[in-house]
Amino acid sequence: MIKQTRAVLTALLITLVVGWLYHNDALYNVEVNFVDRMTKEIRTVDSRIVIVGIDDDSLSNLGQWPWPRSIHAGLIKRIEQAGAKAIGLDLILSEPSQDPADDAAMQDVLTQSPNVILANTFIFPSKQEDAGSLKYDKLLKPVYDVGEQQQAHINVFADRGDIVRQILLGVPTKDGNMLPALSVRLANYLLPPTKQITYENGMWKQGASTLFTNQKNQLYFAFAQPPGGYTMIPYFDALNMDPETMEGAFKDAIVLIGPYSVGLGDQYLTPTSNATKMFGVEIHANMVQSLQDSRYYQTITGSSEWIGWALLFILSLLTYWLTRRARPWLAFVLFLVFFIGYAVIAILANVLLNLLLPFTYPILAIIISYVISIVNRYLAERKERNRVTSLFSRYVSQQVVDEILSSQEAQNLGGTRKNVTLMFVDIRGFTPLSERIEPEEVIQVLNEYLDLCTQAVFAYEGTLDKFIGDGVMAIFGAPIPLDDHPVRAVRAALQMKKGSAALAERLTEKYGYSVSFGIGLNSGDAVIGNIGAKNRLDYTAIGDTVNMAARLESNAKPGQILISQSTYDLVKELFEIEPLGEIKVKGKEKPVAVYQVMGEKEK
């Protein structure tokens, strides 16, 4: 239960941190790079979407801009007579012409042609009161008397970096109406009645389907063509086409008329090009194409932002929980599955559902969750290692603990031949003493003697192999090789003998009976390693060298330190040693020479 709670709390913390970045769009540049890749979808365009551009050649032939309105009226009339479905003017006609006759000609054409859409332009403040506000300072309306259906706005909001990625479907006016975008008006001329784009009860819809826009009525769309991708008919050429050519170019078409010259401005960067700008009239043409193809994208922002938060929490929890419990290699595989899996899901949601899921933030949550799980695993293993080390150090020397924890080989069955000195220690007289005192006191006395042995062995870097009842087995020279292991073993034995004197005196005073050590030492080759079963290992030494040390200990009298010939040859220059002659030991056909260590020689 504690692990589950920790996992949930960790996921909540990651969600809060990454969610704050998500809510504030802190990684905008990274996130929008994914959006651009998803929405950059070059595709065939409808030939019925036609651009008439006010280009440099037309300006050269017709003179300085602006041109007389009567020229526009004449072109609109010719295009309509050619059979166009609708004509959208990406031109601001909010001021009367200097020639009233021009305005009269224009008004006459607009009255007779209800399928001509005129541009409205909103003047917005440099900064809105809140992120979802669309309050404007001024609305530039056409000066001509036309109905609502012949009006649309041509405003385009560029994102950070001055790149256009979204359609502003509509702007609420101060009189309470919603003024649609020029692209919306024109797209409805191409769409069947069941697929018309409408604004009803505060929601944008295409047919029966709701379009989930952001707070500003914006919708991501996929550009169909890069800058210059649409076929553009120069304004001057359109004016001078013969009727037959006009009909071939404009029959059943949606015609957009707008600036197509750098000198007239009206250019924006788009996801289709990092450097080349696109004319506004081309952007509107791309918007019409995307609305016709339904190649726009729902996002989970605004009121649906909670879905993004839920995604962050679920992905954080699953990634942390599963990778924390799995083995390291499997945890990495799971991390890749989540990482790649979510990327695939985001792409499929875009392709199949026209849904733009947040990409950078969930991926970041997955990465952070995996990293935290690895760090927690490392800290937990360190803690467990320290716990095991502390516990294990009570039974064996620190050297054995370090070797077992650091070496994989130390955890397997088998051993290595090494030259070592074996020590066996037994407490002489302990059995009679245990019969005279209480069990609790027996344990106390035994612990004091065994602690004395342990401290002496560790003081000279020996390995406390095991406790054998009221005795001790120790190894000098393994697992850490020691060139002077016989000398260290003898000095450890002398320290035990010296320390036992004080204990013996105290026992005599308290119980009228004392005990002392019998110690046997032997040097030689032995097999050192893990002996036992796969699930139960015992680090120890085996071989004749071990048996000989044990036999010497069994022959040692209370207070005696007996060493073999091999040990004597290695330490005789440093210690006072008395030969005891040869004795018969179990397992040996011939008697063996035995020596008693009396103490260190004076320097």
XYZ file of C-alpha atoms in Angstrom:
603
model
C 0.000 0.000 0.000
C 2.900 2.330 0.810
C 4.447 1.725 -2.613
C 1.141 2.494 -4.371
C 0.728 5.694 -2.357
C 4.297 6.752 -3.138
C 3.708 6.105 -6.847
C 0.507 8.187 -6.863
C 2.159 11.055 -4.973
C 5.148 10.984 -7.333
C 2.837 11.044 -10.371
C 0.891 13.951 -8.861
C 4.096 15.910 -8.283
C 5.270 15.311 -11.866
C 1.815 16.268 -13.161
C 1.844 19.521 -11.202
C 5.306 20.508 -12.454
C 4.800 19.540 -16.096
C 1.167 20.691 -15.974
C 2.286 24.164 -14.939
C 4.539 24.255 -18.007
C 1.649 22.936 -20.115
C -0.852 25.472 -18.816
C 1.569 28.358 -19.384
C 2.772 26.992 -22.739
C 6.343 27.347 -21.481
C 7.723 25.004 -24.147
C 5.875 26.708 -26.968
C 8.690 26.593 -29.527
C 9.192 22.848 -29.055
C 5.485 22.062 -29.030
C 4.688 24.163 -32.069
C 7.402 22.365 -34.025
C 5.357 19.183 -33.628
C 2.171 21.046 -34.597
C 3.836 22.354 -37.750
C 4.968 18.883 -38.756
C 1.482 17.531 -38.223
C -0.304 20.326 -40.062
C 2.137 20.666 -42.967
C 0.319 18.453 -45.424
C 0.957 19.424 -49.042
C -1.949 18.053 -51.090
C -3.885 18.589 -54.307
C -6.128 21.641 -54.183
C -9.594 22.101 -55.585
C -9.329 23.708 -59.040
C -12.478 25.687 -58.197
C -10.494 27.820 -55.739
C -9.047 30.560 -57.924
C -6.831 33.506 -56.962
C -6.815 36.754 -58.917
C -3.691 38.558 -57.794
C -2.917 42.241 -57.816
C 0.663 41.530 -58.873
C 3.557 43.658 -60.055
C 2.661 43.276 -63.757
C -0.903 44.396 -63.120
C 0.363 47.405 -61.158
C 2.651 48.286 -64.063
C -0.206 48.111 -66.556
C -2.988 49.702 -64.506
C -0.983 52.307 -62.643
C -0.382 53.203 -59.038
C -2.455 51.621 -56.290
C -5.265 52.166 -55.333
C -7.127 51.788 -58.595
C -10.542 53.311 -59.348
C -13.377 51.237 -57.872
C -14.988 51.080 -61.283
C -12.144 48.754 -62.380
C -13.001 46.384 -59.533
C -16.683 46.630 -60.403
C -15.944 45.743 -63.997
C -13.835 42.704 -63.087
C -16.382 41.444 -60.555
C -19.128 41.710 -63.177
C -17.087 39.793 -65.765
C -16.166 37.044 -63.273
C -19.789 36.632 -62.241
C -20.944 36.496 -65.821
C -18.378 33.709 -66.330
C -20.341 31.633 -63.801
C -18.388 32.009 -60.514
C -20.072 30.656 -57.368
C -18.735 33.411 -55.120
C -16.197 36.217 -55.130
C -14.255 37.282 -52.061
C -12.478 40.610 -51.995
C -9.402 40.650 -49.772
C -9.433 44.427 -50.082
C -10.343 47.076 -47.533
C -13.029 49.386 -48.966
C -13.894 51.264 -45.798
C -13.457 54.769 -47.246
C -15.491 56.359 -50.085
C -13.805 56.752 -53.432
C -12.755 60.209 -54.572
C -15.056 59.772 -57.567
C -18.726 59.215 -56.588
C -19.292 57.578 -59.974
C -16.842 54.852 -59.015
C -18.752 54.140 -55.810
C -22.041 54.121 -57.706
C -20.676 51.564 -60.164
C -19.404 49.409 -57.339
C -22.667 49.637 -55.402
C -24.631 48.671 -58.505
C -22.547 45.518 -59.022
C -22.768 44.538 -55.343
C -26.540 44.982 -55.338
C -26.909 42.729 -58.374
C -24.357 40.174 -57.088
C -25.259 38.864 -53.605
C -22.470 36.261 -53.845
C -19.743 38.940 -53.572
C -18.165 39.009 -50.083
C -16.589 42.245 -48.867
C -13.858 42.487 -46.275
C -14.269 43.799 -42.736
C -11.191 44.475 -40.616
C -11.054 44.647 -36.824
C -8.483 46.898 -35.168
C -7.477 45.078 -31.975
C -5.523 46.585 -29.068
C -1.895 45.540 -28.676
C -2.827 43.617 -25.542
C -6.116 42.034 -24.532
C -7.510 41.972 -21.010
C -7.294 38.180 -20.889
C -6.115 35.294 -23.074
C -9.562 34.540 -24.480
C -10.689 38.084 -25.169
C -11.497 39.397 -28.667
C -12.321 42.986 -27.770
C -11.510 45.454 -30.511
C -10.971 49.199 -30.710
C -12.496 49.711 -34.130
C -14.196 47.865 -36.969
C -13.472 48.961 -40.527
C -16.609 48.096 -42.487
C -17.157 48.462 -46.243
C -18.780 51.774 -47.231
C -21.270 50.025 -49.489
C -24.800 49.012 -48.647
C -24.628 45.222 -48.462
C -26.296 42.609 -46.292
C -24.702 40.578 -43.511
C -24.204 37.604 -45.822
C -21.984 39.743 -48.043
C -19.617 40.658 -45.226
C -16.780 38.755 -43.578
C -13.648 39.621 -41.637
C -10.150 39.099 -43.064
C -8.218 39.277 -39.760
C -5.448 36.773 -39.258
C -3.730 36.237 -35.908
C -0.110 35.177 -36.171
C 1.260 33.014 -33.375
C 4.541 33.645 -31.629
C 7.210 33.969 -34.274
C 4.721 35.752 -36.565
C 3.587 32.456 -38.106
C -0.028 31.892 -39.128
C -1.308 28.497 -38.041
C -4.957 29.049 -37.140
C -8.203 30.233 -38.690
C -10.027 32.914 -36.741
C -13.467 31.501 -37.549
C -15.344 34.530 -36.320
C -15.272 37.649 -34.166
C -18.220 38.754 -31.991
C -19.256 42.298 -32.826
C -20.460 44.898 -30.360
C -24.022 44.525 -31.591
C -24.020 40.888 -30.414
C -23.570 39.203 -33.804
C -20.774 36.866 -34.927
C -18.927 38.018 -38.044
C -17.453 34.948 -39.810
C -14.107 34.826 -41.566
C -13.906 35.299 -45.344
C -12.727 31.689 -45.630
C -15.827 30.461 -43.770
C -18.192 32.406 -46.076
C -16.449 31.127 -49.215
C -16.065 27.523 -48.014
C -19.834 27.303 -47.459
C -20.318 27.918 -51.190
C -18.357 24.706 -51.870
C -19.752 22.599 -49.035
C -23.055 20.711 -49.296
C -25.913 21.908 -47.035
C -25.244 19.103 -44.515
C -21.614 20.203 -44.115
C -22.076 23.963 -43.810
C -20.038 25.779 -41.155
C -22.311 27.643 -38.744
C -22.269 29.358 -35.377
C -25.133 28.270 -33.117
C -25.742 28.712 -29.401
C -22.188 29.796 -28.725
C -20.598 26.901 -30.615
C -19.050 26.471 -34.037
C -20.264 23.495 -36.034
C -19.718 21.849 -39.357
C -22.980 20.140 -40.090
C -23.857 18.255 -36.913
C -20.242 18.067 -35.707
C -18.983 20.534 -33.126
C -15.717 22.329 -33.822
C -13.807 22.623 -30.566
C -12.077 25.960 -31.004
C -9.951 27.754 -28.468
C -11.202 30.732 -26.465
C -10.599 33.038 -29.428
C -12.641 30.975 -31.906
C -9.421 29.762 -33.524
C -8.838 26.439 -35.212
C -5.542 24.902 -36.368
C -5.639 24.046 -40.061
C -3.393 22.255 -42.576
C -1.961 24.379 -45.353
C -2.524 22.621 -48.668
C 0.196 24.483 -50.554
C 3.396 26.418 -49.803
C 3.836 30.054 -50.862
C 3.217 30.311 -54.608
C 1.605 26.872 -54.690
C -1.738 28.119 -55.985
C -2.175 29.074 -59.613
C -2.613 32.818 -59.671
C -4.329 34.707 -62.477
C -2.938 38.261 -62.729
C -5.591 40.922 -62.220
C -4.717 42.632 -65.529
C -4.982 39.335 -67.453
C -8.389 38.617 -65.948
C -9.590 42.038 -67.082
C -8.576 41.319 -70.647
C -9.651 37.689 -71.049
C -12.093 36.822 -73.791
C -15.482 35.474 -72.595
C -14.661 31.886 -73.466
C -11.392 31.921 -71.505
C -13.149 33.665 -68.623
C -15.732 30.928 -68.428
C -13.036 28.238 -68.489
C -11.192 29.941 -65.652
C -14.038 31.015 -63.385
C -17.118 28.843 -63.980
C -18.336 27.348 -60.649
C -15.245 28.790 -58.976
C -14.634 30.490 -55.650
C -12.592 33.541 -56.588
C -10.369 35.439 -54.188
C -9.128 38.860 -55.275
C -6.279 40.353 -53.288
C -2.749 41.795 -53.169
C -0.035 39.614 -54.695
C 2.848 42.060 -54.646
C 5.548 42.549 -52.026
C 5.067 46.284 -52.333
C 1.463 46.010 -51.085
C 2.454 44.138 -47.936
C -0.075 41.637 -46.579
C 2.438 38.805 -46.187
C 2.911 36.269 -43.379
C 5.142 33.372 -42.458
C 3.479 29.922 -42.437
C 4.476 26.419 -41.328
C 5.063 25.495 -44.984
C 8.141 27.715 -45.213
C 10.669 28.958 -42.698
C 11.699 32.010 -44.691
C 9.385 32.721 -47.627
C 6.249 34.629 -46.687
C 2.808 33.890 -48.093
C 0.411 36.537 -49.387
C -2.757 36.967 -47.345
C -4.999 36.020 -50.291
C -3.156 32.681 -50.539
C -3.631 32.095 -46.833
C -7.380 32.608 -47.226
C -7.338 30.165 -50.167
C -5.575 27.564 -47.976
C -8.143 28.131 -45.249
C -11.011 27.576 -47.711
C -9.338 24.355 -48.904
C -8.839 23.062 -45.369
C -12.432 23.798 -44.352
C -13.628 22.056 -47.485
C -11.398 19.011 -46.775
C -12.119 19.076 -43.026
C -8.350 19.281 -42.522
C -8.519 21.284 -39.358
C -7.567 20.126 -35.927
C -9.282 20.004 -32.609
C -7.086 20.939 -29.643
C -7.556 20.240 -25.954
C -7.184 23.777 -24.694
C -9.518 26.065 -22.816
C -12.441 24.158 -21.302
C -10.976 20.820 -22.469
C -7.519 21.436 -20.997
C -8.363 18.995 -18.191
C -7.885 16.188 -20.723
C -4.239 17.229 -21.076
C -3.801 17.215 -17.293
C -5.394 13.761 -17.098
C -3.010 12.520 -19.803
C -0.038 13.842 -17.853
C -1.132 12.107 -14.658
C -1.950 8.757 -16.281
C 1.300 8.632 -18.268
C 3.359 9.721 -15.246
C 1.746 7.122 -13.001
C 2.014 4.225 -15.463
C 5.584 5.046 -16.471
C 6.801 5.459 -12.889
C 4.901 2.498 -11.468
C 5.869 -0.021 -14.149
C 9.490 1.027 -14.650
C 10.015 1.195 -10.878
C 8.915 -2.412 -10.448
C 10.630 -3.884 -13.504
C 14.242 -4.965 -13.897
C 16.537 -2.256 -15.312
C 16.622 -3.635 -18.866
C 12.866 -4.183 -18.888
C 12.300 -0.729 -17.368
C 14.202 0.810 -20.286
C 12.124 -1.214 -22.754
C 8.930 -0.032 -21.041
C 10.168 3.545 -21.189
C 10.701 3.215 -24.939
C 7.251 1.654 -25.306
C 5.622 4.609 -23.533
C 7.772 7.161 -25.364
C 7.277 5.748 -28.855
C 3.743 4.575 -28.114
C 2.514 8.014 -27.143
C 4.203 9.569 -30.186
C 2.382 7.053 -32.407
C -0.930 7.710 -30.629
C -0.498 11.484 -31.088
C 0.177 10.996 -34.808
C -2.771 8.614 -35.273
C -5.066 11.008 -33.386
C -4.009 13.708 -35.816
C -4.420 11.580 -38.946
C -7.599 9.689 -38.014
C -9.425 12.060 -35.677
C -8.066 15.500 -36.649
C -7.120 15.851 -32.988
C -3.975 17.690 -31.890
C -2.965 16.081 -28.606
C -0.277 17.856 -26.580
C 3.022 16.257 -27.523
C 5.999 17.819 -25.757
C 4.515 17.859 -22.259
C 3.355 14.201 -22.076
C 6.712 13.107 -23.529
C 8.457 15.235 -20.895
C 6.294 13.662 -18.175
C 7.270 10.178 -19.412
C 10.984 11.069 -19.391
C 10.840 12.643 -15.912
C 8.872 9.674 -14.532
C 11.429 7.229 -15.901
C 14.377 9.234 -14.573
C 12.790 9.506 -11.112
C 12.071 5.767 -11.085
C 15.729 5.057 -11.920
C 16.961 7.479 -9.261
C 14.584 6.007 -6.666
C 15.669 2.502 -7.623
C 19.317 3.519 -7.179
C 18.635 5.163 -3.803
C 16.615 2.164 -2.626
C 19.354 -0.235 -3.702
C 21.944 1.940 -1.967
C 19.851 1.921 1.181
C 19.371 -1.822 0.984
C 23.064 -2.310 0.274
C 23.957 -0.257 3.335
C 21.445 -2.195 5.419
C 22.766 -5.553 4.242
C 26.330 -4.360 4.693
C 25.607 -3.236 8.240
C 23.804 -6.463 9.069
C 26.261 -8.756 7.290
C 29.249 -7.032 8.889
C 28.134 -8.418 12.225
C 28.788 -11.932 10.993
C 31.747 -11.623 8.637
C 34.512 -9.128 8.106
C 33.987 -5.977 6.101
C 36.340 -7.327 3.438
C 34.042 -10.281 2.775
C 31.022 -7.990 2.660
C 32.719 -5.690 0.131
C 33.805 -8.547 -2.082
C 30.379 -10.188 -2.107
C 28.635 -6.901 -2.891
C 31.089 -5.765 -5.563
C 31.922 -9.027 -7.293
C 29.385 -11.066 -9.217
C 31.661 -14.071 -8.914
C 31.499 -13.939 -5.139
C 27.797 -14.731 -5.335
C 28.307 -17.965 -7.269
C 29.332 -21.406 -6.104
C 33.038 -22.208 -6.346
C 36.350 -21.089 -4.953
C 39.965 -20.105 -5.613
C 43.180 -21.570 -4.299
C 44.955 -19.056 -2.070
C 47.832 -19.079 0.366
C 46.363 -18.212 3.764
C 46.683 -18.753 7.498
C 43.790 -20.497 9.242
C 42.903 -19.834 12.873
C 40.682 -21.948 15.073
C 39.813 -20.753 18.578
C 37.947 -22.621 21.261
C 36.936 -21.533 24.765
C 38.374 -24.051 27.178
C 36.275 -24.749 30.274
C 33.131 -23.114 28.904
C 30.910 -26.204 29.237
C 31.518 -26.664 33.004
C 30.966 -22.920 33.514
C 27.645 -23.005 31.644
C 26.432 -25.688 34.058
C 27.026 -23.399 37.037
C 25.359 -20.202 35.844
C 21.999 -19.162 34.392
C 21.364 -19.418 30.599
C 21.162 -15.643 30.257
C 24.548 -15.319 31.932
C 25.957 -18.033 29.677
C 25.002 -16.020 26.613
C 26.491 -12.875 28.110
C 29.823 -14.528 28.886
C 29.944 -16.227 25.483
C 29.254 -12.957 23.703
C 32.066 -11.220 25.592
C 34.608 -13.888 24.573
C 33.403 -14.052 20.992
C 33.460 -10.250 20.752
C 37.057 -10.315 21.966
C 37.902 -12.827 19.224
C 36.102 -10.800 16.577
C 37.852 -7.556 17.499
C 41.242 -9.224 17.406
C 40.604 -10.824 14.007
C 39.322 -7.582 12.520
C 42.171 -5.569 14.060
C 44.626 -7.506 11.895
C 42.386 -7.568 8.793
C 41.408 -11.185 9.109
C 38.125 -12.645 7.967
C 35.813 -13.978 10.630
C 34.577 -17.056 8.803
C 32.117 -18.466 11.332
C 31.252 -19.130 14.960
C 31.352 -22.827 15.802
C 29.457 -23.193 19.056
C 31.798 -21.602 21.599
C 34.604 -21.426 19.047
C 35.719 -19.281 16.127
C 37.168 -19.946 12.673
C 39.065 -17.127 10.962
C 41.045 -16.683 7.765
C 43.997 -14.372 7.206
C 44.930 -13.568 3.617
C 41.497 -13.905 2.009
C 39.477 -12.485 0.429
C 41.966 -9.585 0.591
C 45.473 -10.937 -0.127
C 47.972 -10.190 2.675
C 51.678 -10.900 2.234
C 52.211 -11.121 6.008
C 49.086 -13.130 6.868
C 50.954 -15.567 9.213
C 52.323 -12.645 11.252
C 48.895 -11.012 11.463
C 47.294 -14.275 12.560
C 49.831 -14.781 15.379
C 49.428 -11.206 16.584
C 45.629 -11.584 16.572
C 46.009 -14.748 18.665
C 48.280 -12.944 21.140
C 45.708 -10.114 21.430
C 43.004 -12.694 22.211
C 45.206 -14.280 24.861
C 46.007 -10.923 26.426
C 42.377 -9.755 26.380
C 41.102 -13.030 27.839
C 43.200 -12.535 30.978
C 41.050 -9.647 32.158
C 37.858 -11.578 31.400
C 39.173 -14.631 33.263
C 39.946 -12.568 36.340
C 36.446 -11.050 36.368
C 34.802 -14.471 35.958
C 36.868 -15.894 38.831
C 35.753 -13.081 41.125
C 32.093 -13.477 40.164
C 31.671 -17.227 39.735
C 34.829 -18.720 41.218
C 35.583 -20.299 37.875
C 37.211 -18.987 34.679
C 37.733 -20.006 31.072
C 40.493 -19.365 28.520
C 41.298 -19.805 24.842
C 42.898 -22.686 23.016
C 44.169 -21.498 19.617
C 45.528 -23.346 16.588
C 47.214 -21.727 13.543
C 48.327 -23.256 10.262
C 49.573 -21.666 7.018
C 49.315 -23.072 3.509
C 47.153 -23.328 0.428
C 43.383 -23.662 0.768
C 40.395 -23.297 -1.510
C 38.579 -20.081 -0.586
C 35.080 -19.287 -1.860
C 31.359 -19.916 -1.608
C 30.416 -23.395 -0.533
C 26.870 -24.727 -0.256
C 23.692 -24.587 -2.331
C 22.649 -22.002 -4.937
C 20.198 -20.399 -2.538
C 22.354 -20.732 0.552
C 26.047 -19.863 0.313
C 28.754 -19.965 2.981
C 32.016 -18.123 2.402
C 34.696 -20.369 3.884
C 37.923 -22.281 3.320
C 38.413 -25.987 2.739
C 41.443 -28.237 2.378
C 44.119 -29.962 4.424
C 45.446 -26.626 5.680
C 42.102 -26.015 7.356
C 41.968 -29.474 8.890
C 45.467 -29.099 10.294
C 44.605 -25.799 11.999
C 41.531 -27.401 13.545
C 43.618 -30.337 14.838
C 46.131 -27.948 16.416
C 43.327 -26.085 18.183
C 41.910 -29.357 19.574
C 45.326 -30.196 20.999
C 45.890 -26.751 22.511
C 45.646 -26.510 26.275
C 43.925 -23.530 27.943
C 45.920 -20.406 27.133
C 48.067 -22.123 24.500
C 48.664 -20.830 20.962
C 49.830 -23.757 18.811
C 51.263 -23.271 15.318
C 52.357 -25.687 12.624
C 55.783 -26.070 11.048
C 54.712 -24.035 7.985
C 53.590 -21.138 10.139
C 56.680 -21.378 12.356
C 59.002 -21.072 9.369
C 57.287 -17.797 8.393
C 57.135 -16.065 11.816
C 60.047 -17.471 13.871
C 62.107 -14.295 13.487
C 59.434 -12.112 15.072
C 58.042 -14.132 17.993
C 59.218 -16.069 21.042
C 58.322 -19.630 20.111
C 58.928 -22.936 21.942
C 59.024 -26.259 20.101
C 56.753 -28.920 21.632
C 57.997 -31.798 19.562
C 55.887 -33.970 17.348
C 52.324 -35.050 18.023
C 50.005 -37.473 16.346
C 46.990 -35.743 14.789
C 43.901 -37.242 13.276
C 44.092 -37.612 9.489
C 47.924 -37.678 9.370
C 49.935 -40.875 9.117
C 53.105 -39.346 10.532
C 53.430 -37.147 13.590
C 53.704 -33.406 12.938
C 55.902 -30.817 14.578
C 54.083 -28.376 16.834
C 55.214 -25.060 18.295
C 53.830 -22.821 21.029
C 53.852 -19.024 20.642
C 54.875 -17.307 23.841
C 54.931 -13.680 22.697
C 56.624 -11.139 20.466
C 60.372 -10.737 20.536
C 61.668 -7.538 21.989
C 62.763 -5.078 19.345
